[in-house]
Amino acid sequence: MNSFKTVLYLLLLSFFGNTIFAQQADQSEITQNQSLEVLAQNTIEDSISQNAIKKDTLNYTLINSIDTLKTAQPLNVYPPATRDYTRLSYNTSMYVGATIIAFGVLYSMPESVTNWDKKDMKKNGIFNKWKQNVKAGPVWDNDDWVLNYITHPYSGGVYYMTARSSGFNIFESFLYSAFMSTFFWEYGIEAFAEIPSKQDLIVTPVIGSIIGEGFFYVKKSIVKHDKKILNSKFLGYTSLLLIDPFNTILDGFGYKDQRTTQLNIAPVGFDNGSNKAIWGLNFNMQF
């Protein structure tokens, strides 16, 4: 009887033990499967998050590249899309040096050509002569027709192109031509030698601006054809030097229109530990 009980107990213990172990194994398998599911879900979320960051970074890069293309001015694009005050100031400064040379050339020419009274200029000094001429003017001059109706309109066209090639519109370029021909030349440099001229005050900016706008379209065509005329770089650059000398010289010294400044806040990486994007400040200047 005792042996039968012992065997019965052993069978019961074996049955319940297997049942308990089976339940524990099932629970362990469920727990393990849940852990694997959570791990897989976190991995997928991390991958999606990192891909989103990469996508955002790519979007920022594309947007910044588009902004750069909008603001940068390639060297073969003419005229500039925006007003370049720096270029205009450089050109105006170059006029000062060129005018000193031009004044010396005119002073060396015969009085029959310029109508400058050199003896009177030397007698009282050029500054007293300037005051007298400014107070006496303007008058209708008797200069040679080449000076009045060829060189002065050409000068007005060059003044005009100086502003037009710096990104200024027609009206602004005309104002610049009028300012330079009136205050810089007639009532400025030339007033040291003679009384300001009525026809020069009108012909230089008005006719000069019309000629200058013609120069503008000629330059557009030359630049469009890789600065060539009849497939010749020499003819192209020579023509540019004649119709827009100061901008051509300035470009020859390496002045560039392609200048951009960017300040961006964009994701630069990803921190796996905190599961967050790393943001950075990017500043870029190109000139």
Coordinates of C-alpha atoms in Angstrom, one line a residue:
M1 CA 0.0 0.0 0.0
N2 CA 2.8 2.4 0.9
S3 CA 4.5 1.5 -2.3
F4 CA 1.4 2.3 -4.3
K5 CA 1.0 5.7 -2.5
T6 CA 4.6 6.5 -3.2
V7 CA 4.3 5.7 -6.9
L8 CA 1.0 7.8 -7.0
Y9 CA 2.7 10.7 -5.3
L10 CA 5.6 10.5 -7.7
L11 CA 3.2 10.5 -10.7
L12 CA 1.3 13.5 -9.3
L13 CA 4.5 15.4 -8.6
S14 CA 5.8 14.6 -12.1
F15 CA 2.5 15.8 -13.7
F16 CA 2.2 19.0 -11.7
G17 CA 6.0 19.7 -12.2
N18 CA 5.8 19.3 -15.9
T19 CA 2.7 21.5 -16.0
I20 CA 4.4 24.2 -13.9
F21 CA 7.6 24.1 -16.0
A22 CA 5.5 24.2 -19.2
Q23 CA 3.7 27.3 -18.0
Q24 CA 7.0 28.9 -17.0
A25 CA 8.5 28.0 -20.3
D26 CA 5.4 29.5 -22.1
Q27 CA 5.6 32.6 -20.0
S28 CA 9.4 32.9 -20.7
E29 CA 8.8 32.4 -24.4
I30 CA 6.1 35.1 -24.4
T31 CA 8.3 37.5 -22.4
Q32 CA 11.2 36.8 -24.8
N33 CA 8.9 37.3 -27.8
Q34 CA 7.6 40.5 -26.3
S35 CA 11.2 41.7 -25.8
L36 CA 12.0 40.9 -29.3
E37 CA 9.0 42.8 -30.6
V38 CA 9.8 45.8 -28.4
L39 CA 13.4 45.7 -29.6
A40 CA 12.3 45.4 -33.2
Q41 CA 9.9 48.2 -32.8
N42 CA 12.5 50.5 -31.2
T43 CA 15.0 49.6 -34.0
I44 CA 12.3 50.5 -36.6
E45 CA 11.5 53.7 -34.8
D46 CA 15.2 54.6 -34.6
S47 CA 15.7 53.8 -38.3
I48 CA 12.6 55.9 -39.2
S49 CA 13.8 58.7 -37.0
Q50 CA 17.3 58.7 -38.4
N51 CA 15.9 58.5 -41.9
A52 CA 13.7 61.5 -41.1
I53 CA 16.7 63.4 -39.8
K54 CA 18.6 62.5 -43.0
K55 CA 15.6 63.6 -45.0
D56 CA 15.4 66.8 -43.2
T57 CA 19.1 67.4 -43.6
L58 CA 18.8 66.6 -47.3
N59 CA 15.8 69.0 -47.6
Y60 CA 17.8 71.8 -45.8
T61 CA 20.7 71.1 -48.1
L62 CA 18.5 71.3 -51.2
I63 CA 16.8 74.5 -49.9
N64 CA 20.1 76.1 -49.1
S65 CA 21.5 75.1 -52.5
I66 CA 18.4 76.7 -54.2
D67 CA 18.9 79.8 -52.1
T68 CA 22.5 79.9 -53.1
L69 CA 21.6 79.6 -56.8
K70 CA 19.1 82.5 -56.4
T71 CA 21.6 84.8 -54.6
A72 CA 24.8 84.0 -56.4
Q73 CA 25.6 85.7 -59.6
P74 CA 27.5 83.5 -62.1
L75 CA 30.2 85.3 -63.9
N76 CA 28.6 84.9 -67.3
V77 CA 25.3 86.5 -66.3
Y78 CA 24.7 90.1 -67.2
P79 CA 23.5 92.4 -65.8
P80 CA 23.6 91.6 -62.1
A81 CA 20.3 90.8 -60.5
T82 CA 20.8 93.2 -57.6
R83 CA 22.4 96.7 -57.2
D84 CA 26.1 96.3 -56.4
Y85 CA 27.0 99.5 -54.5
T86 CA 30.5 98.2 -53.9
R87 CA 31.2 97.9 -57.6
L88 CA 29.8 101.3 -58.3
S89 CA 31.9 102.9 -55.5
Y90 CA 35.1 101.2 -56.9
N91 CA 34.2 102.5 -60.4
T92 CA 33.6 106.0 -59.1
S93 CA 37.0 105.9 -57.4
M94 CA 38.6 104.9 -60.6
Y95 CA 37.0 107.9 -62.3
V96 CA 39.0 110.2 -60.0
G97 CA 42.3 108.8 -61.2
A98 CA 41.2 108.7 -64.8
T99 CA 40.0 112.3 -64.6
I100 CA 43.3 113.5 -63.4
I101 CA 44.9 111.9 -66.4
A102 CA 42.2 113.3 -68.7
F103 CA 42.7 116.8 -67.3
G104 CA 46.4 116.5 -67.9
V105 CA 45.8 115.4 -71.5
L106 CA 43.4 118.2 -72.2
Y107 CA 45.7 120.8 -70.6
S108 CA 48.5 119.7 -72.9
M109 CA 46.3 120.1 -76.0
P110 CA 46.2 123.4 -78.0
E111 CA 44.0 126.2 -76.7
S112 CA 42.3 126.2 -80.1
V113 CA 40.9 122.8 -79.3
T114 CA 39.9 123.1 -75.7
N115 CA 39.4 127.0 -75.5
W116 CA 41.2 126.9 -72.1
D117 CA 43.0 130.1 -71.2
K118 CA 46.1 128.7 -69.7
K119 CA 47.7 132.0 -68.9
D120 CA 44.6 133.1 -66.9
M121 CA 44.6 129.8 -65.1
K122 CA 48.3 130.3 -64.1
K123 CA 47.8 134.0 -63.2
N124 CA 45.3 133.8 -60.3
G125 CA 45.6 130.1 -59.5
I126 CA 43.3 127.3 -60.6
F127 CA 41.2 127.4 -57.4
N128 CA 40.3 131.1 -57.9
K129 CA 39.7 130.3 -61.6
W130 CA 37.3 127.6 -60.5
K131 CA 35.3 130.0 -58.3
Q132 CA 35.1 132.5 -61.1
N133 CA 33.9 130.0 -63.7
V134 CA 31.3 128.4 -61.4
K135 CA 29.8 131.9 -60.7
A136 CA 29.8 132.9 -64.3
G137 CA 28.2 129.7 -65.7
P138 CA 26.6 128.1 -67.4
V139 CA 27.1 129.6 -70.9
W140 CA 26.8 128.4 -74.5
D141 CA 30.3 127.4 -75.4
N142 CA 32.1 127.5 -78.7
D143 CA 34.0 124.2 -78.4
D144 CA 34.7 122.1 -81.4
W145 CA 31.7 120.0 -82.4
V146 CA 33.7 116.8 -81.9
L147 CA 34.1 117.6 -78.2
N148 CA 30.5 118.7 -77.8
Y149 CA 28.6 116.1 -79.8
I150 CA 30.9 113.1 -79.8
T151 CA 33.2 112.9 -76.8
H152 CA 30.7 114.3 -74.4
P153 CA 27.8 112.0 -75.4
Y154 CA 30.3 109.1 -75.3
S155 CA 31.4 110.1 -71.8
G156 CA 27.7 110.2 -70.8
G157 CA 27.3 106.7 -72.2
V158 CA 30.3 105.5 -70.1
Y159 CA 28.9 107.1 -67.0
Y160 CA 25.6 105.4 -67.7
M161 CA 27.1 102.0 -68.3
T162 CA 29.1 102.3 -65.1
A163 CA 25.8 102.2 -63.1
R164 CA 23.9 100.0 -65.5
S165 CA 26.5 97.2 -65.3
S166 CA 26.4 97.5 -61.5
G167 CA 22.8 96.3 -61.4
F168 CA 21.0 99.7 -61.5
N169 CA 17.9 100.3 -63.7
I170 CA 17.6 102.8 -66.6
F171 CA 16.4 105.8 -64.5
E172 CA 19.0 105.3 -61.8
S173 CA 21.7 105.0 -64.4
F174 CA 20.5 108.2 -66.0
L175 CA 20.7 110.0 -62.7
Y176 CA 24.2 108.7 -62.1
S177 CA 25.2 109.9 -65.6
A178 CA 23.6 113.3 -64.9
F179 CA 25.3 113.6 -61.5
M180 CA 28.8 112.7 -62.9
S181 CA 28.5 114.9 -66.0
T182 CA 27.2 117.9 -64.0
F183 CA 28.9 117.9 -60.6
F184 CA 31.9 115.8 -61.2
W185 CA 32.9 117.2 -64.6
E186 CA 31.2 120.5 -65.6
Y187 CA 31.1 122.1 -62.2
G188 CA 34.0 120.0 -60.9
I189 CA 37.1 119.2 -62.9
E190 CA 36.4 121.2 -66.1
A191 CA 35.4 124.3 -64.1
F192 CA 39.1 124.7 -63.2
A193 CA 39.7 125.6 -66.8
E194 CA 36.4 127.0 -68.3
I195 CA 32.9 128.1 -67.5
P196 CA 30.3 125.2 -67.4
S197 CA 28.6 124.7 -70.7
K198 CA 24.9 124.7 -71.3
Q199 CA 24.9 122.1 -74.1
D200 CA 27.2 119.9 -72.2
L201 CA 24.9 119.8 -69.2
I202 CA 22.1 118.6 -71.5
V203 CA 23.9 116.6 -74.2
T204 CA 26.2 114.6 -72.0
P205 CA 23.6 112.9 -69.7
V206 CA 20.6 112.8 -72.1
I207 CA 22.2 111.7 -75.4
G208 CA 24.8 109.8 -73.4
S209 CA 22.2 107.7 -71.6
I210 CA 20.5 106.8 -74.9
I211 CA 23.9 105.8 -76.3
G212 CA 24.6 104.0 -73.0
E213 CA 21.5 101.9 -73.2
G214 CA 22.6 100.9 -76.7
F215 CA 26.0 99.9 -75.2
F216 CA 24.1 97.9 -72.6
Y217 CA 22.4 95.7 -75.2
V218 CA 25.6 95.3 -77.1
K219 CA 27.4 94.1 -73.9
K220 CA 24.6 91.7 -73.2
S221 CA 25.1 90.1 -76.6
I222 CA 28.9 90.0 -76.2
V223 CA 28.6 88.4 -72.7
K224 CA 26.0 85.9 -74.0
H225 CA 28.5 84.7 -76.7
D226 CA 31.3 84.1 -74.2
K227 CA 32.7 87.6 -74.6
K228 CA 33.4 87.0 -78.3
I229 CA 32.7 88.9 -81.5
L230 CA 33.1 87.0 -84.7
N231 CA 34.4 84.1 -82.5
S232 CA 37.3 86.4 -81.4
K233 CA 38.0 87.1 -77.7
F234 CA 40.3 90.0 -78.7
L235 CA 37.4 91.8 -80.5
G236 CA 35.1 91.0 -77.7
Y237 CA 37.3 92.4 -74.9
T238 CA 38.3 95.4 -77.0
S239 CA 34.6 96.2 -77.5
L240 CA 33.8 95.8 -73.8
L241 CA 36.7 98.0 -73.0
L242 CA 35.4 100.7 -75.3
I243 CA 31.7 100.6 -74.2
D244 CA 32.2 99.9 -70.5
P245 CA 35.8 100.5 -69.7
F246 CA 35.7 100.8 -65.9
N247 CA 33.6 97.6 -65.3
T248 CA 35.8 95.7 -67.7
I249 CA 39.0 96.9 -66.0
L250 CA 37.5 96.1 -62.6
D251 CA 36.6 92.5 -63.7
G252 CA 40.1 92.2 -65.2
F253 CA 41.5 92.8 -61.7
G254 CA 39.4 89.8 -60.4
Y255 CA 36.3 91.5 -59.0
K256 CA 33.5 88.9 -58.8
D257 CA 29.8 89.2 -58.6
Q258 CA 29.4 85.8 -57.1
R259 CA 29.1 86.5 -53.4
T260 CA 26.8 84.8 -51.0
T261 CA 26.2 84.8 -47.3
Q262 CA 24.3 82.0 -45.5
L263 CA 23.3 81.5 -41.9
N264 CA 21.4 78.2 -41.3
I265 CA 20.1 76.1 -38.4
A266 CA 20.0 72.5 -39.6
P267 CA 20.4 68.9 -38.1
V268 CA 24.0 67.8 -38.3
G269 CA 23.7 64.4 -36.7
F270 CA 21.8 62.0 -34.5
D271 CA 22.4 61.0 -30.8
N272 CA 21.4 57.3 -30.4
G273 CA 21.6 57.5 -26.7
S274 CA 19.0 60.2 -26.2
N275 CA 17.2 59.3 -29.5
K276 CA 17.3 63.0 -30.5
A277 CA 18.7 65.0 -33.4
I278 CA 21.8 67.1 -33.0
W279 CA 21.2 70.6 -34.4
G280 CA 23.9 73.0 -35.4
L281 CA 24.5 76.6 -36.6
N282 CA 26.1 76.9 -40.0
F283 CA 27.5 80.1 -41.4
N284 CA 28.9 80.3 -44.9
M285 CA 30.3 83.2 -46.8
Q286 CA 31.6 83.0 -50.4
F287 CA 33.0 85.9 -52.3

